[in-house]
Structures are given as C-alpha cells and as structure tokens.
Amino acid sequence: MAYKIIASQCTVCGACEFECPNAAIRLKNDIYIIDPKKCTECEGAFDAPQCDAVCPVPKTCVPAG
Ligand code: SF4
Ligand code: SF4
C-alpha cells in the first residue's frame, strides 16, 4: 500500500518532501512524486500519512490503490 500525489492539484510547494519518514517523495521533472516502493503509508512512524497531513491542498496526497 502506498500513497500517490495527484499532480494536477499539487502546487509543488515542497512541504511534503521533508515530512516523509522514508524519503519516498522527490521532485522529478518539476513535479513531486511518491516512490511506491518506499512509501509505507507512514505505518509505524506516524498515526496518519504525513504527506497528506501537511499538504495544503485537500485530497492531493491520497491512497494509490
Ligand atoms: S504516506 Fe508517509 S511514507 Fe508514504 S509518501 Fe506520504 S509521508 Fe511518505
Ligand atoms: S505538500 Fe501537497 S501541494 Fe505541496 S508539494 Fe506536496 S503534494 Fe504538492
């Protein structure tokens, strides 16, 4: 299970990048992407997915499944 970023809604603010406990979020070709192989949905690290928690745009960091 992993989260994804809805690129069409992302403002590329960068807030999520450094909140990820697994360094799963990075900028690629001027858009932020989540590496599904690194994303754990923050299990064991936080009570809620931190990318979603800090993202200023609602429903932009969402479950990929
Ligand atoms: S859900 Fe957690 S582990 Fe996955 S990308 Fe977001 S901050 Fe990183
Ligand atoms: S916090 Fe949200 S709007 Fe900002 S870069 Fe991450 S996904 Fe995009």
GROMACS .gro file of C-alpha atoms and ligand atoms in nm:
model
   81
    1MET     CA    1   0.000   0.000   0.000
    2ALA     CA    2   0.129   0.342  -0.091
    3TYR     CA    3   0.018   0.698  -0.132
    4LYS     CA    4   0.033   0.900  -0.451
    5ILE     CA    5   0.026   1.270  -0.535
    6ILE     CA    6  -0.240   1.400  -0.771
    7ALA     CA    7  -0.011   1.600  -0.997
    8SER     CA    8  -0.287   1.820  -1.140
    9GLN     CA    9  -0.364   1.951  -0.790
   10CYS     CA   10  -0.012   1.974  -0.650
   11THR     CA   11   0.123   2.327  -0.625
   12VAL     CA   12   0.480   2.197  -0.591
   13CYS     CA   13   0.511   2.374  -0.256
   14GLY     CA   14   0.751   2.108  -0.131
   15ALA     CA   15   0.601   2.081   0.217
   16CYS     CA   16   0.556   1.706   0.196
   17GLU     CA   17   0.907   1.617   0.084
   18PHE     CA   18   1.083   1.652   0.417
   19GLU     CA   19   0.798   1.516   0.628
   20CYS     CA   20   0.818   1.169   0.479
   21PRO     CA   21   0.989   0.928   0.721
   22ASN     CA   22   1.103   0.712   0.430
   23ALA     CA   23   1.229   0.978   0.189
   24ALA     CA   24   0.974   0.843  -0.058
   25ILE     CA   25   0.885   1.185  -0.202
   26ARG     CA   26   1.103   1.362  -0.452
   27LEU     CA   27   1.090   1.619  -0.726
   28LYS     CA   28   1.116   1.473  -1.073
   29ASN     CA   29   1.075   1.679  -1.387
   30ASP     CA   30   0.926   1.963  -1.180
   31ILE     CA   31   0.653   1.751  -1.020
   32TYR     CA   32   0.654   1.574  -0.685
   33ILE     CA   33   0.620   1.200  -0.696
   34ILE     CA   34   0.597   0.924  -0.434
   35ASP     CA   35   0.804   0.611  -0.482
   36PRO     CA   36   0.553   0.333  -0.407
   37LYS     CA   37   0.837   0.101  -0.314
   38LYS     CA   38   0.944   0.334  -0.033
   39CYS     CA   39   0.604   0.454   0.090
   40THR     CA   40   0.471   0.265   0.392
   41GLU     CA   41   0.171   0.496   0.440
   42CYS     CA   42   0.368   0.605   0.749
   43GLU     CA   43   0.282   0.282   0.929
   44GLY     CA   44   0.477   0.251   1.250
   45ALA     CA   45   0.613   0.604   1.225
   46PHE     CA   46   0.308   0.829   1.249
   47ASP     CA   47  -0.063   0.795   1.321
   48ALA     CA   48  -0.150   0.936   0.980
   49PRO     CA   49   0.022   0.976   0.644
   50GLN     CA   50   0.237   1.284   0.690
   51CYS     CA   51   0.229   1.394   0.327
   52ASP     CA   52  -0.148   1.419   0.346
   53ALA     CA   53  -0.128   1.583   0.689
   54VAL     CA   54   0.097   1.868   0.578
   55CYS     CA   55  -0.031   1.916   0.223
   56PRO     CA   56  -0.218   2.248   0.193
   57VAL     CA   57  -0.432   2.116  -0.093
   58PRO     CA   58  -0.708   1.876   0.018
   59LYS     CA   59  -0.716   1.529  -0.136
   60THR     CA   60  -0.386   1.573  -0.318
   61CYS     CA   61  -0.190   1.305  -0.129
   62VAL     CA   62  -0.419   1.005  -0.148
   63PRO     CA   63  -0.405   0.625  -0.134
   64ALA     CA   64  -0.279   0.491  -0.464
   65GLY     CA   65  -0.481   0.169  -0.451
   66SF4     S1   66   0.229   0.823   0.329
   66SF4    FE1   67   0.407   0.859   0.463
   66SF4     S2   68   0.560   0.716   0.383
   66SF4    FE2   69   0.411   0.745   0.221
   66SF4     S3   70   0.485   0.913   0.096
   66SF4    FE3   71   0.344   1.000   0.247
   66SF4     S4   72   0.477   1.068   0.415
   66SF4    FE4   73   0.595   0.920   0.290
   67SF4     S1   74   0.257   1.925   0.011
   67SF4    FE1   75   0.095   1.887  -0.141
   67SF4     S2   76   0.095   2.067  -0.277
   67SF4    FE2   77   0.290   2.065  -0.162
   67SF4     S3   78   0.435   1.955  -0.294
   67SF4    FE3   79   0.346   1.804  -0.155
   67SF4     S4   80   0.169   1.719  -0.267
   67SF4    FE4   81   0.226   1.910  -0.368
   0.00000   0.00000   0.00000
